[in-house]
C-alpha positions as a printed NumPy array, in Angstrom:
array([[ 56.106,  -3.214, 167.356],
       [ 53.178,  -5.316, 166.192],
       [ 53.832,  -4.311, 162.607],
       [ 57.516,  -5.19 , 162.957],
       [ 56.735,  -8.661, 164.284],
       [ 54.068,  -9.293, 161.65 ],
       [ 56.207,  -8.068, 158.753],
       [ 59.099, -10.27 , 159.856],
       [ 56.736, -13.235, 160.247],
       [ 55.093, -12.803, 156.828],
       [ 58.397, -12.498, 154.962],
       [ 59.874, -15.419, 156.893],
       [ 56.872, -17.598, 156.021],
       [ 57.193, -16.703, 152.342],
       [ 60.926, -17.372, 152.444],
       [ 60.47 , -20.759, 154.07 ],
       [ 58.561, -21.893, 150.99 ],
       [ 61.708, -21.471, 148.9  ],
       [ 64.068, -22.535, 151.722],
       [ 65.518, -19.092, 152.436],
       [ 66.942, -18.497, 155.948],
       [ 65.002, -16.162, 158.208],
       [ 67.814, -13.749, 159.064],
       [ 68.072, -11.85 , 155.738],
       [ 64.276, -11.758, 155.529],
       [ 64.015, -10.096, 158.945],
       [ 66.617,  -7.576, 157.752],
       [ 64.708,  -7.033, 154.495],
       [ 61.531,  -6.319, 156.48 ],
       [ 63.4  ,  -3.583, 158.351],
       [ 64.694,  -2.052, 155.13 ],
       [ 61.281,  -2.038, 153.431],
       [ 59.426,  -0.589, 156.431],
       [ 62.128,   1.818, 157.592],
       [ 62.681,   5.528, 156.945],
       [ 65.009,   5.068, 153.963],
       [ 62.593,   3.449, 151.515],
       [ 59.319,   4.735, 149.991],
       [ 55.975,   3.455, 151.186],
       [ 54.854,   2.544, 154.695],
       [ 57.234,   3.632, 157.457],
       [ 56.598,   1.695, 160.653],
       [ 59.615,   3.08 , 162.517],
       [ 60.92 ,   6.507, 161.54 ],
       [ 63.918,   6.406, 163.896],
       [ 65.899,   3.143, 164.273],
       [ 66.936,   4.245, 167.773],
       [ 63.343,   3.725, 168.904],
       [ 64.025,  -0.026, 168.889],
       [ 67.554,   0.23 , 170.272],
       [ 66.84 ,  -1.273, 173.697],
       [ 64.7  ,  -4.107, 172.333],
       [ 67.345,  -4.793, 169.698],
       [ 70.032,  -4.955, 172.391],
       [ 67.848,  -7.356, 174.372],
       [ 67.599,  -9.598, 171.293],
       [ 71.382,  -9.731, 170.987],
       [ 71.754, -10.435, 174.715],
       [ 69.295, -13.339, 174.546],
       [ 70.944, -14.827, 171.449],
       [ 74.339, -14.868, 173.146],
       [ 72.863, -16.003, 176.459],
       [ 71.429, -19.059, 174.674],
       [ 74.794, -19.658, 173.041],
       [ 76.403, -19.733, 176.494],
       [ 73.814, -22.231, 177.722],
       [ 74.859, -24.608, 174.942],
       [ 78.599, -24.113, 175.446],
       [ 79.639, -26.204, 178.442],
       [ 82.597, -25.304, 180.657],
       [ 84.022, -28.795, 180.234],
       [ 84.195, -28.196, 176.478],
       [ 85.908, -24.852, 177.062],
       [ 88.447, -26.398, 179.423],
       [ 89.136, -29.446, 177.268],
       [ 89.57 , -27.453, 174.061],
       [ 91.322, -24.414, 175.505],
       [ 94.58 , -24.684, 173.558],
       [ 92.916, -25.666, 170.289],
       [ 90.271, -22.98 , 170.773],
       [ 92.901, -20.288, 171.278],
       [ 94.923, -21.507, 168.291],
       [ 91.91 , -21.71 , 165.964],
       [ 90.547, -18.354, 167.143],
       [ 93.937, -16.683, 166.867],
       [ 94.422, -18.049, 163.355],
       [ 90.97 , -16.833, 162.297],
       [ 91.635, -13.351, 163.663],
       [ 95.13 , -13.138, 162.174],
       [ 93.85 , -14.03 , 158.715],
       [ 90.686, -11.924, 158.692],
       [ 91.756,  -8.892, 160.728],
       [ 95.08 ,  -8.832, 158.877],
       [ 93.313,  -8.988, 155.508],
       [ 90.88 ,  -6.272, 156.643],
       [ 93.723,  -3.981, 157.683],
       [ 95.524,  -4.525, 154.37 ],
       [ 92.287,  -3.919, 152.468],
       [ 91.682,  -0.704, 154.436],
       [ 95.117,   0.668, 153.569],
       [ 94.657,  -0.385, 149.926],
       [ 91.476,   1.724, 149.71 ],
       [ 93.49 ,   4.771, 150.743],
       [ 90.773,   6.306, 152.924],
       [ 93.109,   6.952, 155.866],
       [ 94.824,   5.174, 158.766],
       [ 91.925,   5.479, 161.219],
       [ 89.565,   4.233, 158.53 ],
       [ 91.852,   1.244, 157.876],
       [ 91.82 ,   0.366, 161.586],
       [ 88.022,   0.457, 161.569],
       [ 87.862,  -1.724, 158.442],
       [ 90.205,  -4.263, 160.059],
       [ 87.539,  -4.873, 162.706],
       [ 84.645,  -4.759, 160.245],
       [ 86.168,  -7.421, 157.988],
       [ 87.734,  -9.413, 160.802],
       [ 84.948, -10.184, 163.289],
       [ 82.008, -12.521, 162.662],
       [ 78.473, -11.743, 163.779],
       [ 77.861, -13.698, 166.984],
       [ 74.114, -13.159, 166.636],
       [ 73.903, -14.465, 163.064],
       [ 76.282, -17.355, 163.728],
       [ 74.152, -18.396, 166.708],
       [ 70.947, -18.171, 164.679],
       [ 72.47 , -20.206, 161.822],
       [ 73.592, -22.962, 164.184],
       [ 70.132, -23.121, 165.743],
       [ 68.222, -22.962, 162.441],
       [ 70.357, -25.682, 160.822],
       [ 70.275, -27.952, 163.876],
       [ 74.067, -28.009, 164.235],
       [ 74.379, -27.137, 167.932],
       [ 75.37 , -30.737, 168.731],
       [ 77.857, -31.162, 165.86 ],
       [ 81.542, -31.674, 166.757],
       [ 82.656, -28.762, 164.543],
       [ 80.297, -26.433, 166.425],
       [ 82.625, -26.445, 169.443],
       [ 85.519, -24.841, 167.517],
       [ 83.044, -22.418, 165.909],
       [ 81.863, -21.315, 169.351],
       [ 85.452, -21.249, 170.55 ],
       [ 86.394, -18.887, 167.723],
       [ 83.455, -16.645, 168.665],
       [ 84.659, -16.561, 172.281],
       [ 88.195, -15.597, 171.175],
       [ 86.694, -12.966, 168.863],
       [ 84.641, -11.488, 171.688],
       [ 87.678, -11.285, 173.964],
       [ 89.6  ,  -9.611, 171.142],
       [ 86.592,  -7.36 , 170.515],
       [ 86.667,  -5.984, 174.057],
       [ 90.391,  -5.205, 173.893],
       [ 90.143,  -3.876, 170.328],
       [ 87.347,  -1.43 , 171.156],
       [ 89.22 ,  -0.228, 174.233],
       [ 92.34 ,   0.421, 172.127],
       [ 90.472,   1.932, 169.161],
       [ 88.359,   4.416, 171.128],
       [ 91.191,   6.823, 172.062],
       [ 92.512,   6.675, 168.479],
       [ 89.151,   7.645, 166.986],
       [ 88.556,  10.313, 169.61 ],
       [ 91.968,  11.848, 168.928],
       [ 93.298,  11.067, 172.397],
       [ 97.057,  10.747, 172.636],
       [ 97.207,   9.09 , 176.057],
       [ 98.577,   5.561, 175.748],
       [ 98.172,   5.041, 179.495],
       [ 94.431,   5.728, 179.266],
       [ 94.055,   3.181, 176.474],
       [ 96.039,   0.615, 178.46 ],
       [ 93.894,   1.226, 181.547],
       [ 90.683,   0.764, 179.554],
       [ 92.   ,  -2.485, 178.097],
       [ 93.109,  -3.728, 181.522],
       [ 89.701,  -2.904, 183.025],
       [ 87.903,  -4.817, 180.274],
       [ 90.231,  -7.812, 180.529],
       [ 89.973,  -7.869, 184.321],
       [ 86.185,  -7.947, 184.179],
       [ 86.272, -10.754, 181.604],
       [ 88.561, -12.696, 183.92 ],
       [ 86.188, -12.117, 186.855],
       [ 83.26 , -13.405, 184.772],
       [ 85.249, -16.49 , 183.784],
       [ 86.112, -17.225, 187.445],
       [ 82.47 , -16.768, 188.451],
       [ 81.356, -19.109, 185.657],
       [ 83.923, -21.69 , 186.759],
       [ 83.474, -21.613, 190.538],
       [ 80.129, -19.907, 191.179],
       [ 77.806, -22.447, 189.573],
       [ 76.712, -24.133, 192.811],
       [ 75.939, -20.838, 194.527],
       [ 73.938, -19.532, 191.549],
       [ 72.16 , -22.878, 191.252],
       [ 70.852, -22.56 , 194.805],
       [ 69.851, -18.938, 194.209],
       [ 67.684, -19.584, 191.132],
       [ 66.371, -23.034, 192.092],
       [ 62.56 , -23.048, 191.961],
       [ 59.779, -25.255, 190.633],
       [ 57.855, -22.212, 189.384],
       [ 58.619, -21.464, 185.72 ],
       [ 57.558, -17.838, 186.091],
       [ 60.071, -17.19 , 188.866],
       [ 62.789, -19.035, 186.967],
       [ 62.253, -16.916, 183.827],
       [ 62.361, -13.687, 185.83 ],
       [ 65.516, -14.855, 187.634],
       [ 67.621, -15.923, 184.65 ],
       [ 66.442, -12.978, 182.527],
       [ 67.287, -10.527, 185.302],
       [ 70.76 , -12.006, 185.828],
       [ 71.546, -12.086, 182.087],
       [ 70.432,  -8.514, 181.369],
       [ 71.993,  -7.089, 184.548],
       [ 75.403,  -8.66 , 183.912],
       [ 75.209,  -7.567, 180.254],
       [ 74.683,  -3.983, 181.4  ],
       [ 77.523,  -4.138, 183.93 ],
       [ 79.773,  -5.64 , 181.222],
       [ 79.121,  -2.665, 178.958],
       [ 80.027,  -0.308, 181.809],
       [ 83.408,  -2.063, 182.121],
       [ 84.064,  -1.707, 178.377],
       [ 83.176,  -5.315, 177.549],
       [ 80.527,  -6.047, 174.914],
       [ 77.162,  -6.638, 176.597],
       [ 76.757,  -9.779, 174.512],
       [ 79.855, -11.452, 175.961],
       [ 78.557, -10.724, 179.479],
       [ 75.315, -12.494, 178.607],
       [ 77.309, -15.357, 177.086],
       [ 79.233, -15.845, 180.328],
       [ 75.975, -15.871, 182.329],
       [ 74.62 , -18.544, 179.99 ],
       [ 77.833, -20.491, 180.467],
       [ 77.294, -20.364, 184.228],
       [ 73.564, -21.129, 184.277],
       [ 73.872, -23.947, 181.744],
       [ 75.773, -25.97 , 184.33 ],
       [ 73.191, -25.54 , 187.095],
       [ 70.471, -28.014, 188.045],
       [ 67.964, -25.728, 186.274],
       [ 70.007, -25.601, 183.047],
       [ 67.755, -27.84 , 180.96 ],
       [ 64.609, -25.966, 181.985],
       [ 66.257, -22.612, 181.225],
       [ 67.171, -23.788, 177.711],
       [ 63.544, -24.662, 177.086],
       [ 62.065, -21.51 , 178.622],
       [ 64.419, -19.07 , 176.857],
       [ 63.536, -20.32 , 173.34 ],
       [ 60.468, -18.132, 172.677],
       [ 62.186, -15.059, 174.162],
       [ 65.301, -15.651, 172.059],
       [ 63.332, -16.105, 168.843],
       [ 61.037, -13.102, 169.337],
       [ 63.622, -10.533, 170.352],
       [ 66.236, -11.991, 167.988],
       [ 63.854, -11.16 , 165.136],
       [ 63.615,  -7.568, 166.405],
       [ 67.424,  -7.33 , 166.487],
       [ 67.692,  -8.157, 162.785],
       [ 64.657,  -6.009, 161.921],
       [ 66.277,  -3.028, 163.675],
       [ 69.482,  -3.673, 161.744],
       [ 67.49 ,  -3.389, 158.508],
       [ 66.033,  -0.052, 159.66 ],
       [ 69.526,   1.446, 159.792],
       [ 70.357,   0.629, 156.158],
       [ 69.819,   3.283, 153.477],
       [ 69.777,   1.487, 150.103],
       [ 70.357,   4.797, 148.276],
       [ 73.892,   5.072, 149.654],
       [ 75.011,   1.641, 148.48 ],
       [ 75.787,   2.35 , 144.761],
       [ 78.524,   4.852, 145.699],
       [ 80.604,   2.118, 147.362],
       [ 79.504,  -0.889, 145.309],
       [ 82.923,  -1.962, 143.988],
       [ 84.789,  -1.645, 147.314],
       [ 81.976,  -3.628, 148.968],
       [ 82.177,  -6.439, 146.39 ],
       [ 85.978,  -6.535, 146.721],
       [ 85.688,  -6.755, 150.527],
       [ 83.158,  -9.58 , 150.24 ],
       [ 85.546, -11.486, 147.946],
       [ 88.427, -11.019, 150.426],
       [ 86.244, -12.261, 153.292],
       [ 85.107, -15.321, 151.328],
       [ 88.696, -16.353, 150.607],
       [ 89.949, -15.692, 154.143],
       [ 87.058, -17.62 , 155.704],
       [ 87.754, -20.674, 153.576],
       [ 91.437, -20.568, 154.52 ],
       [ 90.564, -20.033, 158.199],
       [ 87.957, -22.822, 158.099],
       [ 90.461, -25.283, 156.658],
       [ 93.018, -24.23 , 159.29 ],
       [ 90.54 , -24.678, 162.148],
       [ 89.547, -28.086, 160.768],
       [ 93.198, -29.183, 160.639],
       [ 93.777, -28.02 , 164.224],
       [ 90.804, -30.094, 165.417],
       [ 91.368, -33.104, 163.124],
       [ 88.244, -32.617, 160.989],
       [ 87.696, -33.557, 157.353],
       [ 86.287, -31.512, 154.466],
       [ 82.624, -31.448, 155.54 ],
       [ 83.192, -29.814, 158.944],
       [ 85.814, -27.505, 157.394],
       [ 83.147, -26.249, 154.988],
       [ 80.697, -25.833, 157.869],
       [ 83.212, -23.759, 159.834],
       [ 84.072, -21.604, 156.802],
       [ 80.482, -20.787, 155.892],
       [ 78.982, -20.498, 159.38 ],
       [ 81.487, -17.808, 160.422],
       [ 81.069, -15.848, 157.182],
       [ 78.359, -13.382, 158.287],
       [ 79.218,  -9.952, 159.663],
       [ 76.78 ,  -7.882, 161.695],
       [ 76.436,  -6.189, 165.062],
       [ 80.128,  -5.469, 165.704],
       [ 80.474,  -3.833, 162.296],
       [ 77.487,  -1.624, 163.117],
       [ 79.108,  -0.58 , 166.407],
       [ 82.222,   0.427, 164.49 ],
       [ 80.127,   2.329, 161.94 ],
       [ 78.574,   4.319, 164.773],
       [ 82.003,   5.036, 166.282],
       [ 83.34 ,   6.115, 162.891],
       [ 80.419,   8.483, 162.342],
       [ 80.982,  10.041, 165.769],
       [ 84.676,  10.539, 164.993],
       [ 83.891,  12.285, 161.656],
       [ 85.837,   9.781, 159.59 ],
       [ 85.423,   9.309, 155.822],
       [ 81.73 ,   9.611, 154.909],
       [ 82.016,   6.537, 152.667],
       [ 82.55 ,   4.279, 155.674],
       [ 78.895,   4.157, 156.766],
       [ 77.381,   3.052, 153.406],
       [ 80.334,   0.714, 152.832],
       [ 79.783,  -1.049, 156.159],
       [ 76.016,  -1.208, 155.587],
       [ 76.393,  -2.758, 152.122],
       [ 79.122,  -5.165, 153.202],
       [ 77.197,  -6.376, 156.238],
       [ 73.932,  -6.696, 154.295],
       [ 75.49 ,  -8.862, 151.582],
       [ 77.215, -11.159, 154.078],
       [ 74.155, -11.275, 156.348],
       [ 72.287, -12.705, 153.357],
       [ 75.13 , -14.745, 151.868],
       [ 76.336, -16.236, 155.171],
       [ 73.186, -18.186, 156.135],
       [ 72.616, -19.228, 152.506],
       [ 76.188, -20.516, 152.208],
       [ 75.998, -22.295, 155.581],
       [ 72.89 , -24.17 , 154.463],
       [ 74.715, -25.338, 151.324],
       [ 78.151, -25.957, 152.807],
       [ 78.241, -29.444, 151.259],
       [ 78.843, -27.76 , 147.889],
       [ 82.063, -26.231, 149.243],
       [ 83.045, -29.527, 150.903],
       [ 83.179, -31.212, 147.489],
       [ 86.154, -29.086, 146.407],
       [ 88.023, -28.849, 149.71 ],
       [ 90.93 , -31.215, 150.463],
       [ 90.133, -33.809, 153.125],
       [ 93.389, -33.323, 154.984],
       [ 95.315, -35.936, 153.016],
       [ 95.701, -33.929, 149.826],
       [ 92.532, -35.267, 148.205],
       [ 89.232, -33.582, 147.49 ],
       [ 86.525, -34.065, 150.079],
       [ 84.048, -35.793, 147.774],
       [ 80.509, -34.745, 148.513],
       [ 81.542, -33.742, 152.03 ],
       [ 78.254, -34.96 , 153.444],
       [ 75.061, -33.035, 153.776],
       [ 75.062, -29.978, 156.049],
       [ 75.41 , -30.933, 159.676],
       [ 77.105, -34.281, 159.003],
       [ 80.509, -34.028, 160.731],
       [ 83.463, -36.272, 160.221],
       [ 86.98 , -36.504, 161.548],
       [ 89.861, -37.399, 159.281],
       [ 90.247, -40.871, 160.663],
       [ 86.491, -41.518, 160.413],
       [ 86.417, -40.338, 156.818],
       [ 89.349, -42.601, 155.952],
       [ 87.692, -45.587, 157.582],
       [ 84.535, -44.947, 155.599],
       [ 86.429, -44.799, 152.326]])
């Protein structure tokens, strides 16, 4: 564990000198010190860090929920659903078409639809934090799209599981989906109406007791969520949504920072441990083609989300690039595919695809102003320089400036 933290820290420090984001460097540390590369092997079995990795993901999404206020969710409900639905239709649809085009099989195509269609909540959260964009107007639709993706994720996994396992019971699949959706609805109701009760329960002047309380609630609900067939991360997100509105919300945001950063680094390090670089050349061209499809679909989806919310070229570029990375959900699907004995090329394909976008996504997000220069501003004209990263602008504000 000490070696993992130190390796991630050393590479991140070196990368900061040339303005590289920390996420791909944490992943690189896992690859270099894992069982699939020569030299020092700190962790011979990636599963040894599985629980700590899961805790990192839970804390990343818990923090995201703290920053995403219920008032924002209520006010932007229709736009959030429309933007999220558009993003999923474009990316999942393109992933399904790409999967069939590869000709690896129908089950494989269904897996690839999810791999290419769903962003990495963990990486997106880390990018928003690292670039200081949490308070930007376009961040609300980005978080809204993630919420829609996570709801879709729960239903998608419930529907996909019986297909991969060879089950032919439609009623069982429907029951699993209904159970997951019902639990999500219960969490949403608790987040909406249970804030005062939870606020009284966790209220304390002692920071130690507050940390133990919010950490216990977040991890417990994440575990219960997984039992109901809902991603543990979305359970933690809903807890953050609830606790962010309590009287202790500001203190919780401050206290969770070091926990989020430390265990978030372990999450990405553990991801690197699972990648075998030797398998990547066999699927190089399909991986590059999938990356190209994802780049195009994210730009189209980013422009669409910007139009729905009345944003100009700069925020459209931020949306497109921030949601580009793929990660933990793709790895879940890779594990499911391996257990179902699907095409052996799926695992290295998913690893290569996720690795490239895990590196490319944060890099592109930090340089989104380059993309903004060539995007239309909503009135048929190019967006100019689009502003530096993190500088939002609505269409009417951009017009007034010009």
